[in-house]
Amino acid sequence: MTALSGSRRIWLTGASSGIGLALARRLLTQGHRVALSARREAPLTELAGAGNNALVVPFDTTDTQAVARAAERIDDAFGGLDLALLNAGTCEYLNARHFDMPLVARVLDANLYGTLHCLDAALPLLRRARAANGRPLLAVTSSAAAYLPLPRAEAYGASKAALSHFMEALRIDLADEGIDVSVIHPGFVKSPLTDRNDFPMPLRISAEAAAQAILEGLERRRLDIHFPRRFTLALRLLGVLPPGLRFRLGRRLARPTDMESRP
Ligand SMILES: NC(=O)c1ccc[n+]([C@@H]2O[C@H](COP(=O)([O-])OP(=O)(O)OC[C@H]3O[C@@H](n4cnc5c(N)ncnc54)[C@H](OP(=O)(O)O)[C@@H]3O)[C@@H](O)[C@H]2O)c1
C-alpha cells in the first residue's frame, strides 16, 4: 500500500506558509485528516476553512510542553498517526566576522531540536498505527544545504545536515518496528523564507511544484526525496569532492560584500 492511499491521519508542521501550506492544501483536498501546526493560528484556521478534515493545532516546536500537549490533542482526535510530516523550520545566515551565538542557537533550536521534539511526540502515535497493522511513515524536511557546506550557512547547513544524519540512522533502527522514514532535501523553493534572500537562487521552483515532488516521494516511501534533481544531484556531487576543492569552491561562492566587511 502506498503511504497516501485512502484517507490517512497526518500531522503536518510548518503548515502556515510556503512549502507546508502547499502540502496542506493538497493533503486536505485529497481527503486526508490533517493536523495543521505552526506558531501562527490565523493562517491555519483560514486553511482549515469550513471542512471537517482539518484539526488546527498551533504551537512552537521549541516549547517541549506545548509539543507534548499538541500530540495529546492529535491522539485524542485521530487515535494514532499514519504520517508525521515534520516540515517546520527557519533559515538565518551568519556573518562569521560578527559571530552571533543567539542566531546559531535559534536556527539549531528550530531546525534540529524543534523537529526532534515533534518526532519524540509523534513516535508513540505512529506506533499505535503500526499496532493496528498499518505501515506508518515519518518524514522530515531537511535541505539540499545538508549536502555541501556553503558560505554563511554554518548554522543552517549544520542544523539540516545533523537532521539528515539523525533520520538516516533512525530509519535503520525503526525498520524492525515497521515504521518508514523519509528525508526531504529541497533545493531553492519560492516561499517567505527564500523571498528574504538577496542572492541568486538557481533553479528555484514554486511551493506547489515542491509539494508535488514531496507527495510523489512519500507515496513511494523514498528515503531521500530531493528536487529539483538537476540542482540537488550537482550539490551531492560537489559534496563528495575532497575538502580542499570544496574550500576553493566555497571561496568562489562567498559574496564580495561579505569579504569586504572582513577586517
Ligand atoms: N524554501 C526553500 O528554498 C527551502 C529549501 C530547503 C529546505 N527548506 C525547508 O523547508 C521547510 C519549510 O520552509 P519554507 O520555505 O516553506 O519556509 P516558510 O514559508 O518560512 O515556512 C516555515 C514554516 O515553519 C513554521 N515554523 C517556523 N519556526 C517554527 C517554530 N519554532 N515552531 C512552529 N512552527 C515554526 C512557520 O510557521 P509560523 O511562522 O506560523 O510558526 C511556517 O509555517 C523548512 O524546514 C525549511 O528549512 C526550504
PDB file of C-alpha atoms and ligand atoms in Angstrom:
ATOM      1  CA  MET A   1       0.000   0.000   0.000  1.00  0.00           C
ATOM      2  CA  THR A   2       1.354   3.471  -0.793  1.00  0.00           C
ATOM      3  CA  ALA A   3       1.821   5.959   2.017  1.00  0.00           C
ATOM      4  CA  LEU A   4      -1.051   8.181   0.899  1.00  0.00           C
ATOM      5  CA  SER A   5      -3.674   5.760  -0.381  1.00  0.00           C
ATOM      6  CA  GLY A   6      -7.136   6.081   1.188  1.00  0.00           C
ATOM      7  CA  SER A   7      -7.773   8.597   3.952  1.00  0.00           C
ATOM      8  CA  ARG A   8      -4.706   8.986   6.175  1.00  0.00           C
ATOM      9  CA  ARG A   9      -4.204  10.575   9.602  1.00  0.00           C
ATOM     10  CA  ILE A  10      -1.452  13.146   9.114  1.00  0.00           C
ATOM     11  CA  TRP A  11       0.389  15.637  11.338  1.00  0.00           C
ATOM     12  CA  LEU A  12       1.935  18.437   9.259  1.00  0.00           C
ATOM     13  CA  THR A  13       4.130  21.078  10.916  1.00  0.00           C
ATOM     14  CA  GLY A  14       5.052  24.344   9.207  1.00  0.00           C
ATOM     15  CA  ALA A  15       1.605  24.403   7.573  1.00  0.00           C
ATOM     16  CA  SER A  16       1.077  28.181   7.779  1.00  0.00           C
ATOM     17  CA  SER A  17       3.203  29.195   4.784  1.00  0.00           C
ATOM     18  CA  GLY A  18       5.444  28.210   1.882  1.00  0.00           C
ATOM     19  CA  ILE A  19       6.026  24.512   1.226  1.00  0.00           C
ATOM     20  CA  GLY A  20       3.897  23.409   4.212  1.00  0.00           C
ATOM     21  CA  LEU A  21       0.934  25.499   3.078  1.00  0.00           C
ATOM     22  CA  ALA A  22       1.113  23.996  -0.434  1.00  0.00           C
ATOM     23  CA  LEU A  23       1.354  20.497   1.091  1.00  0.00           C
ATOM     24  CA  ALA A  24      -1.594  21.158   3.413  1.00  0.00           C
ATOM     25  CA  ARG A  25      -3.825  22.309   0.564  1.00  0.00           C
ATOM     26  CA  ARG A  26      -3.043  19.163  -1.439  1.00  0.00           C
ATOM     27  CA  LEU A  27      -3.497  16.778   1.507  1.00  0.00           C
ATOM     28  CA  LEU A  28      -6.814  18.337   2.576  1.00  0.00           C
ATOM     29  CA  THR A  29      -8.125  18.259  -1.000  1.00  0.00           C
ATOM     30  CA  GLN A  30      -7.194  14.580  -1.208  1.00  0.00           C
ATOM     31  CA  GLY A  31      -9.482  13.933   1.798  1.00  0.00           C
ATOM     32  CA  HIS A  32      -6.876  13.092   4.435  1.00  0.00           C
ATOM     33  CA  ARG A  33      -7.390  14.055   8.079  1.00  0.00           C
ATOM     34  CA  VAL A  34      -4.680  16.611   8.725  1.00  0.00           C
ATOM     35  CA  ALA A  35      -3.500  18.182  11.981  1.00  0.00           C
ATOM     36  CA  LEU A  36      -2.149  21.586  10.900  1.00  0.00           C
ATOM     37  CA  SER A  37       0.628  23.072  13.028  1.00  0.00           C
ATOM     38  CA  ALA A  38       2.719  26.258  13.127  1.00  0.00           C
ATOM     39  CA  ARG A  39       3.031  29.097  15.637  1.00  0.00           C
ATOM     40  CA  ARG A  40       0.512  31.397  13.911  1.00  0.00           C
ATOM     41  CA  GLU A  41      -3.058  30.211  14.397  1.00  0.00           C
ATOM     42  CA  ALA A  42      -4.840  32.571  11.969  1.00  0.00           C
ATOM     43  CA  PRO A  43      -3.432  31.144   8.700  1.00  0.00           C
ATOM     44  CA  LEU A  44      -4.083  27.607   9.953  1.00  0.00           C
ATOM     45  CA  THR A  45      -7.725  28.419  10.765  1.00  0.00           C
ATOM     46  CA  GLU A  46      -8.155  30.011   7.347  1.00  0.00           C
ATOM     47  CA  LEU A  47      -6.614  26.936   5.721  1.00  0.00           C
ATOM     48  CA  ALA A  48      -8.861  24.567   7.664  1.00  0.00           C
ATOM     49  CA  GLY A  49     -11.867  26.552   6.355  1.00  0.00           C
ATOM     50  CA  ALA A  50     -15.289  25.025   6.749  1.00  0.00           C
ATOM     51  CA  GLY A  51     -14.154  21.458   6.006  1.00  0.00           C
ATOM     52  CA  ASN A  52     -14.205  18.866   8.758  1.00  0.00           C
ATOM     53  CA  ASN A  53     -10.971  17.007   7.953  1.00  0.00           C
ATOM     54  CA  ALA A  54      -8.538  19.558   9.428  1.00  0.00           C
ATOM     55  CA  LEU A  55      -7.523  19.981  13.055  1.00  0.00           C
ATOM     56  CA  VAL A  56      -5.824  23.270  13.951  1.00  0.00           C
ATOM     57  CA  VAL A  57      -3.023  22.674  16.479  1.00  0.00           C
ATOM     58  CA  PRO A  58      -0.821  25.768  16.817  1.00  0.00           C
ATOM     59  CA  PHE A  59       2.360  25.641  18.923  1.00  0.00           C
ATOM     60  CA  ASP A  60       6.059  26.478  18.922  1.00  0.00           C
ATOM     61  CA  THR A  61       8.239  23.429  18.155  1.00  0.00           C
ATOM     62  CA  THR A  62      10.919  24.690  20.571  1.00  0.00           C
ATOM     63  CA  ASP A  63       8.474  24.546  23.523  1.00  0.00           C
ATOM     64  CA  THR A  64       8.606  20.902  24.660  1.00  0.00           C
ATOM     65  CA  GLN A  65       5.499  21.121  26.823  1.00  0.00           C
ATOM     66  CA  ALA A  66       3.480  22.714  24.041  1.00  0.00           C
ATOM     67  CA  VAL A  67       4.645  19.948  21.666  1.00  0.00           C
ATOM     68  CA  ALA A  68       3.518  17.244  24.125  1.00  0.00           C
ATOM     69  CA  ARG A  69       0.114  18.935  24.565  1.00  0.00           C
ATOM     70  CA  ALA A  70      -0.279  19.174  20.772  1.00  0.00           C
ATOM     71  CA  ALA A  71       0.461  15.459  20.335  1.00  0.00           C
ATOM     72  CA  GLU A  72      -2.105  14.623  23.025  1.00  0.00           C
ATOM     73  CA  ARG A  73      -4.773  16.647  21.213  1.00  0.00           C
ATOM     74  CA  ILE A  74      -3.953  14.933  17.929  1.00  0.00           C
ATOM     75  CA  ASP A  75      -4.050  11.500  19.533  1.00  0.00           C
ATOM     76  CA  ASP A  76      -7.438  12.263  21.126  1.00  0.00           C
ATOM     77  CA  ALA A  77      -8.841  13.364  17.761  1.00  0.00           C
ATOM     78  CA  PHE A  78      -7.192  10.813  15.422  1.00  0.00           C
ATOM     79  CA  GLY A  79      -6.279   7.854  17.680  1.00  0.00           C
ATOM     80  CA  GLY A  80      -2.801   7.493  16.102  1.00  0.00           C
ATOM     81  CA  LEU A  81      -0.938   8.752  13.045  1.00  0.00           C
ATOM     82  CA  ASP A  82      -0.216   7.221   9.642  1.00  0.00           C
ATOM     83  CA  LEU A  83       2.139  10.028   8.616  1.00  0.00           C
ATOM     84  CA  ALA A  84       4.091  12.606  10.630  1.00  0.00           C
ATOM     85  CA  LEU A  85       5.386  15.228   8.188  1.00  0.00           C
ATOM     86  CA  LEU A  86       7.696  17.469  10.210  1.00  0.00           C
ATOM     87  CA  ASN A  87       8.390  20.384   7.929  1.00  0.00           C
ATOM     88  CA  ALA A  88       8.587  23.458  10.207  1.00  0.00           C
ATOM     89  CA  GLY A  89      11.919  25.248  10.007  1.00  0.00           C
ATOM     90  CA  THR A  90      13.728  28.515   9.633  1.00  0.00           C
ATOM     91  CA  CYS A  91      16.799  29.971   7.943  1.00  0.00           C
ATOM     92  CA  GLU A  92      19.177  32.697   9.119  1.00  0.00           C
ATOM     93  CA  TYR A  93      22.602  33.339   7.656  1.00  0.00           C
ATOM     94  CA  LEU A  94      25.675  34.016   9.758  1.00  0.00           C
ATOM     95  CA  ASN A  95      28.302  36.695   9.296  1.00  0.00           C
ATOM     96  CA  ALA A  96      31.281  34.860  10.798  1.00  0.00           C
ATOM     97  CA  ARG A  97      33.152  38.112  11.482  1.00  0.00           C
ATOM     98  CA  HIS A  98      30.365  39.086  13.900  1.00  0.00           C
ATOM     99  CA  PHE A  99      29.806  35.648  15.322  1.00  0.00           C
ATOM    100  CA  ASP A 100      26.228  35.627  16.573  1.00  0.00           C
ATOM    101  CA  MET A 101      25.674  32.776  19.017  1.00  0.00           C
ATOM    102  CA  PRO A 102      21.969  33.583  19.643  1.00  0.00           C
ATOM    103  CA  LEU A 103      21.414  33.280  15.869  1.00  0.00           C
ATOM    104  CA  VAL A 104      23.173  29.890  15.805  1.00  0.00           C
ATOM    105  CA  ALA A 105      21.098  28.692  18.785  1.00  0.00           C
ATOM    106  CA  ARG A 106      17.823  29.914  17.201  1.00  0.00           C
ATOM    107  CA  VAL A 107      18.490  28.018  13.972  1.00  0.00           C
ATOM    108  CA  LEU A 108      19.594  24.803  15.700  1.00  0.00           C
ATOM    109  CA  ASP A 109      16.685  25.001  18.157  1.00  0.00           C
ATOM    110  CA  ALA A 110      14.077  25.358  15.438  1.00  0.00           C
ATOM    111  CA  ASN A 111      15.506  23.087  12.750  1.00  0.00           C
ATOM    112  CA  LEU A 112      17.136  20.326  14.783  1.00  0.00           C
ATOM    113  CA  TYR A 113      15.741  20.244  18.327  1.00  0.00           C
ATOM    114  CA  GLY A 114      12.289  21.551  17.366  1.00  0.00           C
ATOM    115  CA  THR A 115      11.936  18.797  14.778  1.00  0.00           C
ATOM    116  CA  LEU A 116      13.226  16.186  17.221  1.00  0.00           C
ATOM    117  CA  HIS A 117      10.758  17.301  19.940  1.00  0.00           C
ATOM    118  CA  CYS A 118       7.941  16.740  17.445  1.00  0.00           C
ATOM    119  CA  LEU A 119       9.436  13.406  16.384  1.00  0.00           C
ATOM    120  CA  ASP A 120       9.595  12.306  20.033  1.00  0.00           C
ATOM    121  CA  ALA A 121       5.922  13.213  20.490  1.00  0.00           C
ATOM    122  CA  ALA A 122       4.850  11.633  17.188  1.00  0.00           C
ATOM    123  CA  LEU A 123       6.536   8.240  17.612  1.00  0.00           C
ATOM    124  CA  PRO A 124       4.001   6.766  20.081  1.00  0.00           C
ATOM    125  CA  LEU A 125       1.173   7.825  17.740  1.00  0.00           C
ATOM    126  CA  LEU A 126       2.911   6.209  14.753  1.00  0.00           C
ATOM    127  CA  ARG A 127       3.447   3.052  16.822  1.00  0.00           C
ATOM    128  CA  ARG A 128      -0.288   2.934  17.521  1.00  0.00           C
ATOM    129  CA  ALA A 129      -0.958   2.881  13.772  1.00  0.00           C
ATOM    130  CA  ARG A 130       1.648   0.126  13.442  1.00  0.00           C
ATOM    131  CA  ALA A 131      -0.115  -1.929  16.122  1.00  0.00           C
ATOM    132  CA  ALA A 132      -3.287  -1.708  14.019  1.00  0.00           C
ATOM    133  CA  ASN A 133      -1.392  -3.342  11.115  1.00  0.00           C
ATOM    134  CA  GLY A 134      -0.541  -0.098   9.376  1.00  0.00           C
ATOM    135  CA  ARG A 135       2.839   0.896   7.944  1.00  0.00           C
ATOM    136  CA  PRO A 136       3.344   4.413   9.276  1.00  0.00           C
ATOM    137  CA  LEU A 137       5.737   6.926   7.781  1.00  0.00           C
ATOM    138  CA  LEU A 138       7.866   9.557   9.499  1.00  0.00           C
ATOM    139  CA  ALA A 139       9.121  12.338   7.198  1.00  0.00           C
ATOM    140  CA  VAL A 140      11.156  15.467   7.915  1.00  0.00           C
ATOM    141  CA  THR A 141      12.130  18.425   5.758  1.00  0.00           C
ATOM    142  CA  SER A 142      15.884  18.859   5.711  1.00  0.00           C
ATOM    143  CA  SER A 143      17.559  20.802   2.874  1.00  0.00           C
ATOM    144  CA  ALA A 144      19.934  20.346  -0.058  1.00  0.00           C
ATOM    145  CA  ALA A 145      22.217  22.570   2.077  1.00  0.00           C
ATOM    146  CA  ALA A 146      22.891  19.377   4.057  1.00  0.00           C
ATOM    147  CA  TYR A 147      24.851  18.020   1.068  1.00  0.00           C
ATOM    148  CA  LEU A 148      27.526  20.726   0.855  1.00  0.00           C
ATOM    149  CA  PRO A 149      28.976  23.305   3.323  1.00  0.00           C
ATOM    150  CA  LEU A 150      28.204  26.754   1.881  1.00  0.00           C
ATOM    151  CA  PRO A 151      29.327  30.243   2.943  1.00  0.00           C
ATOM    152  CA  ARG A 152      27.152  31.917   5.618  1.00  0.00           C
ATOM    153  CA  ALA A 153      25.169  28.665   6.026  1.00  0.00           C
ATOM    154  CA  GLU A 154      27.178  27.383   9.007  1.00  0.00           C
ATOM    155  CA  ALA A 155      24.148  27.230  11.327  1.00  0.00           C
ATOM    156  CA  TYR A 156      21.501  26.408   8.731  1.00  0.00           C
ATOM    157  CA  GLY A 157      23.606  23.771   6.941  1.00  0.00           C
ATOM    158  CA  ALA A 158      24.723  22.179  10.216  1.00  0.00           C
ATOM    159  CA  SER A 159      21.148  22.020  11.538  1.00  0.00           C
ATOM    160  CA  LYS A 160      19.953  20.291   8.372  1.00  0.00           C
ATOM    161  CA  ALA A 161      22.998  18.002   7.986  1.00  0.00           C
ATOM    162  CA  ALA A 162      22.533  16.856  11.603  1.00  0.00           C
ATOM    163  CA  LEU A 163      18.839  16.251  10.961  1.00  0.00           C
ATOM    164  CA  SER A 164      19.521  14.227   7.795  1.00  0.00           C
ATOM    165  CA  HIS A 165      22.165  12.150   9.556  1.00  0.00           C
ATOM    166  CA  PHE A 166      19.876  11.540  12.540  1.00  0.00           C
ATOM    167  CA  MET A 167      16.974  10.450  10.333  1.00  0.00           C
ATOM    168  CA  GLU A 168      19.027   8.153   8.134  1.00  0.00           C
ATOM    169  CA  ALA A 169      20.298   6.347  11.245  1.00  0.00           C
ATOM    170  CA  LEU A 170      16.796   6.256  12.716  1.00  0.00           C
ATOM    171  CA  ARG A 171      15.452   4.655   9.555  1.00  0.00           C
ATOM    172  CA  ILE A 172      17.744   1.683  10.245  1.00  0.00           C
ATOM    173  CA  ASP A 173      16.600   1.405  13.861  1.00  0.00           C
ATOM    174  CA  LEU A 174      12.883   1.785  13.135  1.00  0.00           C
ATOM    175  CA  ALA A 175      12.856  -0.708  10.255  1.00  0.00           C
ATOM    176  CA  ASP A 176      12.166  -3.690  12.539  1.00  0.00           C
ATOM    177  CA  GLU A 177       9.196  -1.840  14.015  1.00  0.00           C
ATOM    178  CA  GLY A 178       7.697  -1.366  10.544  1.00  0.00           C
ATOM    179  CA  ILE A 179       7.986   2.445  10.599  1.00  0.00           C
ATOM    180  CA  ASP A 180       9.450   4.003   7.438  1.00  0.00           C
ATOM    181  CA  VAL A 181      11.486   7.217   7.390  1.00  0.00           C
ATOM    182  CA  SER A 182      11.799   9.745   4.557  1.00  0.00           C
ATOM    183  CA  VAL A 183      14.105  12.759   4.479  1.00  0.00           C
ATOM    184  CA  ILE A 184      13.206  15.640   2.167  1.00  0.00           C
ATOM    185  CA  HIS A 185      16.066  17.667   0.653  1.00  0.00           C
ATOM    186  CA  PRO A 186      14.636  20.612  -1.318  1.00  0.00           C
ATOM    187  CA  GLY A 187      16.769  22.899  -3.442  1.00  0.00           C
ATOM    188  CA  PHE A 188      15.552  26.509  -3.700  1.00  0.00           C
ATOM    189  CA  VAL A 189      11.767  26.858  -3.388  1.00  0.00           C
ATOM    190  CA  LYS A 190       9.854  30.143  -3.610  1.00  0.00           C
ATOM    191  CA  SER A 191       8.448  30.880  -0.134  1.00  0.00           C
ATOM    192  CA  PRO A 192       8.571  33.649   2.508  1.00  0.00           C
ATOM    193  CA  LEU A 193      11.832  32.007   3.670  1.00  0.00           C
ATOM    194  CA  THR A 194      13.628  32.458   0.324  1.00  0.00           C
ATOM    195  CA  ASP A 195      11.879  35.751  -0.509  1.00  0.00           C
ATOM    196  CA  ARG A 196      14.246  37.245   2.106  1.00  0.00           C
ATOM    197  CA  ASN A 197      17.355  36.079   0.192  1.00  0.00           C
ATOM    198  CA  ASP A 198      19.359  38.717  -1.680  1.00  0.00           C
ATOM    199  CA  PHE A 199      21.468  36.349  -3.794  1.00  0.00           C
ATOM    200  CA  PRO A 200      20.803  34.323  -6.971  1.00  0.00           C
ATOM    201  CA  MET A 201      18.860  31.109  -6.354  1.00  0.00           C
ATOM    202  CA  PRO A 202      19.481  28.768  -9.309  1.00  0.00           C
ATOM    203  CA  LEU A 203      16.578  26.596 -10.475  1.00  0.00           C
ATOM    204  CA  ARG A 204      14.191  27.918  -7.784  1.00  0.00           C
ATOM    205  CA  ILE A 205      10.814  26.194  -8.101  1.00  0.00           C
ATOM    206  CA  SER A 206       7.333  27.056  -6.797  1.00  0.00           C
ATOM    207  CA  ALA A 207       5.995  25.782  -3.459  1.00  0.00           C
ATOM    208  CA  GLU A 208       3.313  23.897  -5.404  1.00  0.00           C
ATOM    209  CA  ALA A 209       5.954  22.085  -7.509  1.00  0.00           C
ATOM    210  CA  ALA A 210       7.832  21.254  -4.293  1.00  0.00           C
ATOM    211  CA  ALA A 211       4.653  19.867  -2.698  1.00  0.00           C
ATOM    212  CA  GLN A 212       4.055  17.716  -5.795  1.00  0.00           C
ATOM    213  CA  ALA A 213       7.621  16.301  -5.655  1.00  0.00           C
ATOM    214  CA  ILE A 214       7.317  15.631  -1.906  1.00  0.00           C
ATOM    215  CA  LEU A 215       3.988  13.820  -2.211  1.00  0.00           C
ATOM    216  CA  GLU A 216       5.315  11.666  -5.065  1.00  0.00           C
ATOM    217  CA  GLY A 217       8.357  10.749  -2.949  1.00  0.00           C
ATOM    218  CA  LEU A 218       6.219   9.975   0.097  1.00  0.00           C
ATOM    219  CA  GLU A 219       3.927   7.742  -1.989  1.00  0.00           C
ATOM    220  CA  ARG A 220       6.997   5.659  -2.832  1.00  0.00           C
ATOM    221  CA  ARG A 221       8.352   5.888   0.746  1.00  0.00           C
ATOM    222  CA  ARG A 222      11.689   7.133  -0.620  1.00  0.00           C
ATOM    223  CA  LEU A 223      14.453   7.573   1.961  1.00  0.00           C
ATOM    224  CA  ASP A 224      15.809  10.654   0.172  1.00  0.00           C
ATOM    225  CA  ILE A 225      13.291  12.921  -1.571  1.00  0.00           C
ATOM    226  CA  HIS A 226      15.325  15.578  -3.379  1.00  0.00           C
ATOM    227  CA  PHE A 227      14.410  18.141  -6.032  1.00  0.00           C
ATOM    228  CA  PRO A 228      14.852  19.802  -8.453  1.00  0.00           C
ATOM    229  CA  ARG A 229      17.126  16.936  -9.362  1.00  0.00           C
ATOM    230  CA  ARG A 230      19.480  18.882 -11.660  1.00  0.00           C
ATOM    231  CA  PHE A 231      20.314  21.113  -8.709  1.00  0.00           C
ATOM    232  CA  THR A 232      20.371  18.529  -5.909  1.00  0.00           C
ATOM    233  CA  LEU A 233      22.420  15.992  -7.884  1.00  0.00           C
ATOM    234  CA  ALA A 234      25.009  18.682  -8.659  1.00  0.00           C
ATOM    235  CA  LEU A 235      25.230  19.640  -4.966  1.00  0.00           C
ATOM    236  CA  ARG A 236      25.571  15.990  -3.944  1.00  0.00           C
ATOM    237  CA  LEU A 237      28.380  15.535  -6.430  1.00  0.00           C
ATOM    238  CA  LEU A 238      30.175  18.654  -5.187  1.00  0.00           C
ATOM    239  CA  GLY A 239      29.642  17.438  -1.617  1.00  0.00           C
ATOM    240  CA  VAL A 240      31.883  14.404  -2.205  1.00  0.00           C
ATOM    241  CA  LEU A 241      34.799  16.427  -3.624  1.00  0.00           C
ATOM    242  CA  PRO A 242      37.979  16.438  -1.485  1.00  0.00           C
ATOM    243  CA  PRO A 243      37.792  19.095   1.300  1.00  0.00           C
ATOM    244  CA  GLY A 244      40.451  21.294  -0.386  1.00  0.00           C
ATOM    245  CA  LEU A 245      38.360  21.544  -3.564  1.00  0.00           C
ATOM    246  CA  ARG A 246      35.181  22.187  -1.571  1.00  0.00           C
ATOM    247  CA  PHE A 247      37.014  25.030   0.205  1.00  0.00           C
ATOM    248  CA  ARG A 248      38.096  26.617  -3.103  1.00  0.00           C
ATOM    249  CA  LEU A 249      34.553  26.312  -4.430  1.00  0.00           C
ATOM    250  CA  GLY A 250      33.120  27.849  -1.246  1.00  0.00           C
ATOM    251  CA  ARG A 251      35.526  30.808  -1.556  1.00  0.00           C
ATOM    252  CA  ARG A 252      34.257  31.442  -5.086  1.00  0.00           C
ATOM    253  CA  LEU A 253      30.657  31.421  -3.841  1.00  0.00           C
ATOM    254  CA  ALA A 254      31.330  33.788  -0.901  1.00  0.00           C
ATOM    255  CA  ARG A 255      29.940  37.246  -1.663  1.00  0.00           C
ATOM    256  CA  PRO A 256      32.456  40.059  -2.307  1.00  0.00           C
ATOM    257  CA  THR A 257      30.496  42.327   0.072  1.00  0.00           C
ATOM    258  CA  ASP A 258      30.953  39.831   2.917  1.00  0.00           C
ATOM    259  CA  MET A 259      34.661  39.597   2.165  1.00  0.00           C
ATOM    260  CA  GLU A 260      34.972  43.427   2.116  1.00  0.00           C
ATOM    261  CA  SER A 261      33.432  43.674   5.570  1.00  0.00           C
ATOM    262  CA  ARG A 262      36.200  41.431   6.869  1.00  0.00           C
ATOM    263  CA  PRO A 263      38.925  43.269   8.766  1.00  0.00           C
TER     264      PRO A 263
HETATM  265  N1  LIG B   1      12.251  27.387   0.655  1.00  0.00           N
HETATM  266  C1  LIG B   1      13.383  26.723   0.393  1.00  0.00           C
HETATM  267  O1  LIG B   1      14.089  27.025  -0.587  1.00  0.00           O
HETATM  268  C2  LIG B   1      13.794  25.584   1.264  1.00  0.00           C
HETATM  269  C3  LIG B   1      14.895  24.822   0.823  1.00  0.00           C
HETATM  270  C4  LIG B   1      15.310  23.751   1.607  1.00  0.00           C
HETATM  271  C5  LIG B   1      14.633  23.442   2.776  1.00  0.00           C
HETATM  272  N2  LIG B   1      13.575  24.212   3.169  1.00  0.00           N
HETATM  273  C6  LIG B   1      12.899  23.841   4.415  1.00  0.00           C
HETATM  274  O2  LIG B   1      11.539  23.670   4.148  1.00  0.00           O
HETATM  275  C7  LIG B   1      10.782  23.931   5.338  1.00  0.00           C
HETATM  276  C8  LIG B   1       9.666  24.896   5.017  1.00  0.00           C
HETATM  277  O3  LIG B   1      10.277  26.112   4.589  1.00  0.00           O
HETATM  278  P1  LIG B   1       9.527  27.192   3.687  1.00  0.00           P
HETATM  279  O4  LIG B   1      10.446  27.545   2.601  1.00  0.00           O
HETATM  280  O5  LIG B   1       8.145  26.756   3.375  1.00  0.00           O
HETATM  281  O6  LIG B   1       9.544  28.425   4.712  1.00  0.00           O
HETATM  282  P2  LIG B   1       8.388  29.293   5.390  1.00  0.00           P
HETATM  283  O7  LIG B   1       7.400  29.730   4.377  1.00  0.00           O
HETATM  284  O8  LIG B   1       9.102  30.305   6.199  1.00  0.00           O
HETATM  285  O9  LIG B   1       7.654  28.237   6.346  1.00  0.00           O
HETATM  286  C9  LIG B   1       8.209  27.824   7.548  1.00  0.00           C
HETATM  287  C10 LIG B   1       7.097  27.187   8.368  1.00  0.00           C
HETATM  288  O10 LIG B   1       7.629  26.702   9.611  1.00  0.00           O
HETATM  289  C11 LIG B   1       6.880  27.281  10.680  1.00  0.00           C
HETATM  290  N3  LIG B   1       7.774  27.462  11.820  1.00  0.00           N
HETATM  291  C12 LIG B   1       8.994  28.069  11.819  1.00  0.00           C
HETATM  292  N4  LIG B   1       9.524  28.052  13.050  1.00  0.00           N
HETATM  293  C13 LIG B   1       8.622  27.415  13.841  1.00  0.00           C
HETATM  294  C14 LIG B   1       8.584  27.099  15.225  1.00  0.00           C
HETATM  295  N5  LIG B   1       9.591  27.420  16.056  1.00  0.00           N
HETATM  296  N6  LIG B   1       7.507  26.433  15.703  1.00  0.00           N
HETATM  297  C15 LIG B   1       6.485  26.091  14.887  1.00  0.00           C
HETATM  298  N7  LIG B   1       6.461  26.366  13.579  1.00  0.00           N
HETATM  299  C16 LIG B   1       7.513  27.030  13.064  1.00  0.00           C
HETATM  300  C17 LIG B   1       6.333  28.593  10.124  1.00  0.00           C
HETATM  301  O11 LIG B   1       5.131  28.988  10.741  1.00  0.00           O
HETATM  302  P3  LIG B   1       4.966  30.129  11.857  1.00  0.00           P
HETATM  303  O12 LIG B   1       5.838  31.272  11.443  1.00  0.00           O
HETATM  304  O13 LIG B   1       3.497  30.404  11.833  1.00  0.00           O
HETATM  305  O14 LIG B   1       5.415  29.462  13.095  1.00  0.00           O
HETATM  306  C18 LIG B   1       5.997  28.176   8.697  1.00  0.00           C
HETATM  307  O15 LIG B   1       4.758  27.513   8.652  1.00  0.00           O
HETATM  308  C19 LIG B   1      11.787  24.459   6.372  1.00  0.00           C
HETATM  309  O16 LIG B   1      12.187  23.390   7.205  1.00  0.00           O
HETATM  310  C20 LIG B   1      12.961  24.895   5.507  1.00  0.00           C
HETATM  311  O17 LIG B   1      14.196  24.874   6.195  1.00  0.00           O
HETATM  312  C21 LIG B   1      13.140  25.273   2.441  1.00  0.00           C
END
